[in-house]
Coordinates of C-alpha atoms in Angstrom, one line a residue:
M1 CA 9.4 -3.8 19.1
D2 CA 12.3 -4.2 16.7
V3 CA 12.7 -7.7 15.3
A4 CA 15.9 -9.1 13.9
F5 CA 15.9 -12.1 11.9
N6 CA 18.5 -14.1 10.4
E7 CA 19.2 -17.9 8.9
E8 CA 17.7 -19.5 12.3
N9 CA 14.2 -17.8 12.1
E10 CA 13.9 -19.6 8.7
D11 CA 12.8 -22.9 9.6
P12 CA 9.0 -22.3 9.1
V13 CA 9.5 -20.3 5.9
T14 CA 9.8 -22.3 2.7
K15 CA 11.7 -21.0 -0.2
T16 CA 10.1 -21.4 -3.7
H17 CA 10.8 -20.1 -7.1
D18 CA 8.4 -17.2 -7.9
P19 CA 5.8 -18.1 -10.2
F20 CA 5.3 -14.3 -11.1
A21 CA 8.9 -13.9 -12.3
T22 CA 7.7 -13.3 -15.8
R23 CA 5.7 -10.5 -14.8
S24 CA 7.4 -7.0 -15.7
S25 CA 6.4 -5.4 -12.8
A26 CA 8.7 -6.6 -9.4
G27 CA 11.3 -9.3 -11.4
L28 CA 11.6 -11.1 -8.1
R29 CA 13.7 -14.1 -8.1
L30 CA 12.8 -15.8 -5.5
L31 CA 9.6 -15.6 -2.5
A32 CA 9.4 -17.0 1.2
R33 CA 6.0 -18.3 1.8
H34 CA 4.3 -19.7 4.9
P35 CA 0.9 -20.9 5.6
E36 CA 0.1 -18.0 7.9
V37 CA 1.2 -15.0 5.8
Y38 CA -1.0 -13.7 3.1
G39 CA 1.2 -14.2 -0.2
P40 CA 1.1 -11.4 -3.5
S41 CA -2.3 -11.5 -4.8
D42 CA -4.1 -9.2 -7.3
D43 CA -4.3 -6.5 -5.1
S44 CA -0.3 -6.7 -4.3
F45 CA 0.0 -6.9 -8.2
V46 CA -1.9 -3.7 -8.8
L47 CA -0.2 -1.8 -6.1
V48 CA 3.2 -2.9 -7.4
D49 CA 2.1 -1.8 -10.8
A50 CA 1.1 1.5 -9.5
L51 CA 4.6 2.2 -8.1
L52 CA 6.4 0.9 -11.4
A53 CA 3.7 3.5 -12.8
E54 CA 5.1 6.3 -10.8
K55 CA 8.8 4.5 -10.7
A56 CA 9.9 8.1 -12.8
H57 CA 8.6 10.3 -10.1
L58 CA 9.5 8.2 -7.0
R59 CA 13.1 8.8 -8.0
E60 CA 12.6 12.2 -9.1
L61 CA 11.4 12.6 -5.2
H62 CA 14.8 11.7 -4.1
P63 CA 13.4 9.2 -1.2
R64 CA 15.3 8.9 1.8
L65 CA 12.9 6.8 4.0
C66 CA 10.1 4.6 2.5
V67 CA 7.9 2.5 4.8
E68 CA 5.5 -0.1 4.2
V69 CA 2.5 -0.8 6.8
G70 CA 1.2 -4.8 7.0
C71 CA 4.5 -5.9 4.7
G72 CA 2.9 -9.7 4.6
S73 CA 5.2 -11.5 2.5
G74 CA 7.5 -8.7 1.5
Y75 CA 6.3 -8.5 -2.4
V76 CA 5.9 -5.2 -2.5
I77 CA 8.6 -3.5 -0.1
T78 CA 11.1 -5.7 -2.4
S79 CA 9.8 -4.5 -5.1
L80 CA 9.8 -0.7 -4.0
A81 CA 13.7 -1.1 -3.4
L82 CA 14.7 -3.2 -6.9
M83 CA 12.1 0.1 -8.4
L84 CA 14.4 2.5 -6.7
G85 CA 18.0 1.3 -7.3
N86 CA 18.4 -2.0 -6.1
G87 CA 19.9 -0.8 -2.7
K88 CA 22.5 0.9 -4.1
E89 CA 20.9 4.5 -3.5
N90 CA 20.9 6.0 -0.2
I91 CA 17.2 5.2 1.0
K92 CA 16.1 3.7 4.3
Y93 CA 13.3 1.1 4.4
I94 CA 11.2 0.4 7.0
A95 CA 7.8 -2.4 7.0
S96 CA 5.8 -3.5 10.1
D97 CA 3.6 -6.2 10.5
I98 CA 1.4 -7.2 13.3
S99 CA 2.3 -11.1 12.3
E100 CA 6.2 -12.3 13.2
A101 CA 5.7 -15.3 10.3
A102 CA 5.1 -12.2 7.7
L103 CA 8.3 -10.6 9.6
K104 CA 10.3 -13.3 8.6
A105 CA 9.0 -13.7 5.5
T106 CA 9.9 -10.3 4.3
A107 CA 13.2 -10.8 5.5
I108 CA 13.6 -13.7 3.7
T109 CA 12.5 -11.8 0.6
L110 CA 14.5 -9.4 1.1
K111 CA 17.5 -10.9 1.5
A112 CA 17.1 -13.3 -1.3
H113 CA 17.4 -10.0 -3.5
G114 CA 20.3 -8.5 -1.7
L115 CA 18.2 -5.8 0.5
C116 CA 17.5 -5.0 3.9
A117 CA 14.9 -3.1 6.0
E118 CA 14.1 -2.4 9.4
L119 CA 11.0 -4.5 10.4
Y120 CA 8.9 -3.7 13.2
K121 CA 6.4 -6.6 14.9
V122 CA 3.8 -3.6 15.4
D123 CA -0.1 -2.8 15.0
L124 CA 0.2 -0.5 11.9
I125 CA 3.0 2.2 13.2
S126 CA 2.3 1.9 16.9
G127 CA 5.3 2.9 18.7
L128 CA 7.1 4.4 15.8
E129 CA 5.3 7.5 15.4
K130 CA 8.3 9.5 16.9
R131 CA 10.7 7.9 14.8
L132 CA 8.7 8.3 11.7
A133 CA 7.4 11.8 12.4
G134 CA 7.5 13.9 9.0
A135 CA 10.1 11.7 7.9
V136 CA 8.2 9.3 5.3
D137 CA 8.7 9.9 1.5
V138 CA 6.6 6.9 0.2
L139 CA 4.2 5.2 2.6
I140 CA 2.8 2.1 0.9
F141 CA -0.4 0.3 2.5
N142 CA -2.2 -2.6 1.1
P143 CA -5.0 -3.0 3.9
P144 CA -7.3 -5.5 5.5
C145 CA -10.3 -4.1 3.3
V146 CA -12.4 -6.8 2.6
P147 CA -16.0 -5.7 4.5
T148 CA -16.7 -8.1 7.3
L149 CA -18.0 -8.0 10.8
D150 CA -16.1 -5.5 13.1
E151 CA -15.4 -8.4 15.6
E152 CA -13.5 -10.3 12.5
V153 CA -10.9 -7.5 12.2
G154 CA -7.7 -9.2 13.2
T155 CA -8.3 -12.6 12.2
S156 CA -7.2 -12.8 8.9
A157 CA -5.2 -10.5 6.6
W158 CA -8.3 -9.4 4.5
A159 CA -11.0 -9.0 7.1
G160 CA -11.3 -5.0 7.1
G161 CA -14.8 -4.9 9.3
N162 CA -17.6 -2.4 8.7
K163 CA -17.2 -1.3 4.7
G164 CA -13.8 -2.7 5.2
R165 CA -12.6 0.5 6.6
V166 CA -11.7 -0.2 10.1
V167 CA -8.0 -0.5 9.4
I168 CA -8.5 2.4 6.8
D169 CA -9.9 4.5 9.1
R170 CA -7.5 4.0 11.7
M171 CA -4.2 4.5 9.2
L172 CA -5.8 7.4 8.1
K173 CA -5.6 9.4 11.3
T174 CA -1.7 9.0 11.4
V175 CA -0.6 9.9 7.6
D176 CA -0.7 13.6 8.1
S177 CA 1.9 13.4 10.9
I178 CA 4.3 10.8 9.5
L179 CA 4.5 11.8 5.7
S180 CA 7.2 14.5 4.8
K181 CA 6.3 17.4 3.1
K182 CA 7.4 15.9 -0.1
G183 CA 5.8 12.8 1.0
R184 CA 3.6 10.2 -1.3
F185 CA 1.1 7.7 0.6
Y186 CA -0.2 4.8 -1.9
L187 CA -3.4 3.2 -0.7
V188 CA -5.1 0.1 -2.0
T189 CA -9.0 0.0 -1.6
V190 CA -11.9 -1.5 -3.3
T191 CA -15.5 -0.1 -4.2
A192 CA -16.9 -1.3 -1.1
N193 CA -14.4 1.1 0.8
N194 CA -15.9 4.2 -0.4
P195 CA -12.6 5.6 -2.2
G196 CA -14.3 8.9 -2.8
E197 CA -15.2 9.5 0.4
I198 CA -11.8 8.5 1.7
C199 CA -10.3 11.0 -1.0
Q200 CA -12.6 13.3 0.7
I201 CA -11.1 12.8 4.5
M202 CA -7.7 13.0 3.1
R203 CA -8.5 16.2 1.3
R204 CA -10.0 18.1 4.6
K205 CA -6.5 17.2 5.9
G206 CA -5.0 18.9 3.3
F207 CA -4.0 16.3 0.5
S208 CA -5.0 15.8 -2.7
S209 CA -5.5 12.6 -4.3
R210 CA -6.1 10.8 -7.8
I211 CA -6.6 6.9 -8.6
V212 CA -3.1 5.8 -9.9
I213 CA -4.4 2.3 -11.2
Q214 CA -8.1 0.9 -11.5
R215 CA -8.4 -2.5 -12.1
H216 CA -11.5 -4.7 -12.4
S217 CA -12.1 -8.5 -12.1
E218 CA -14.9 -10.6 -11.7
E219 CA -14.9 -10.4 -7.7
E220 CA -14.2 -6.9 -7.5
S221 CA -13.0 -3.4 -8.7
L222 CA -9.4 -2.3 -7.2
H223 CA -8.5 1.1 -6.7
V224 CA -4.4 2.1 -5.8
L225 CA -5.1 5.7 -4.5
K226 CA -2.3 7.9 -4.3
F227 CA -2.2 11.1 -2.1
W228 CA -0.1 14.2 -1.5
R229 CA 0.0 17.4 0.2
E230 CA -1.4 20.3 -1.5
K231 CA 0.7 23.6 -1.6
L232 CA -0.2 26.3 0.3
D233 CA -2.0 28.5 -1.7
H234 CA -5.2 30.9 -2.7
S235 CA -6.6 28.8 -4.8
S236 CA -10.4 28.7 -4.9
G237 CA -12.8 26.2 -3.6
S238 CA -13.3 24.8 -6.6
D239 CA -10.0 24.4 -7.7
K240 CA -9.3 22.4 -4.2
S241 CA -11.7 20.3 -4.8
L242 CA -10.5 19.2 -8.4
L243 CA -8.8 16.6 -7.9
Y244 CA -11.4 14.9 -5.6
S245 CA -14.2 15.7 -8.3
R246 CA -11.9 13.7 -10.8
C247 CA -11.2 10.9 -8.1
A248 CA -14.6 10.6 -7.8
S249 CA -16.2 10.6 -11.2
A250 CA -13.7 8.1 -12.2
L251 CA -15.1 5.6 -9.3
H252 CA -18.3 6.5 -10.5
V253 CA -17.4 5.0 -14.0
S254 CA -16.1 2.1 -12.1
L255 CA -19.1 1.7 -10.2
S256 CA -21.5 2.4 -13.1
H257 CA -19.3 -0.1 -15.5
R258 CA -20.3 -2.9 -12.9
L259 CA -24.0 -2.0 -12.7
S260 CA -23.4 -2.5 -16.8
R261 CA -22.2 -6.1 -15.8
L262 CA -25.1 -7.0 -13.6
V263 CA -27.9 -5.7 -16.0
S264 CA -26.2 -7.6 -18.1
F265 CA -27.2 -11.2 -16.5
K266 CA -30.6 -10.6 -15.9

């Protein structure tokens, strides 16, 4: 369902100055806020910082279609558009969310920066599969990833079901069909999601992976994973598993760090 927004749709959404405007990451001047919309938080900032770290590479990629699944306030998709040329490049942006309030907030955030995107009120990319098939050069997803009961999935922006993986696993099934040959997929995870296992699942689908950013907080350890298609060659199995092994090793260090902190409190 294609959702178009204009000034009349902005009533329930308030425009406020961005308290993070001094950050070097996005440089957003304004954000649209809504009580029902998940606002920018640590996971949003780490994803934008990861994209900033990839900025030069993404520009060299010359993407033609960038997609964010679950756009929320529009902070990330707007940041990405600003990074890739402030709307001056010939790049199309698509953002989806199951929440109409989130799409309204995203529309306002984009408009405040002179940007635009096609906005769709859908569950993940449902109904957009043919439109996106093999065409997405940059795919970004900050999913509901907090472990909860499965029946809580869909009741909040963070409820991720068993291991926080219910929504993530659904999305992983679609990546291969929509990502272009040169496409890049950026995914936010926490330790409870078992990111190493996610890398292994994607490796079986023919994707290499690495951790772009790993950040610790008092409550969780955030990782931004990057996936891209492996080149078709005759590399040995051990060579093909090298990147996954590095990913798993980094995650092991993360877990060891968390355990050592727990021991210190005894």
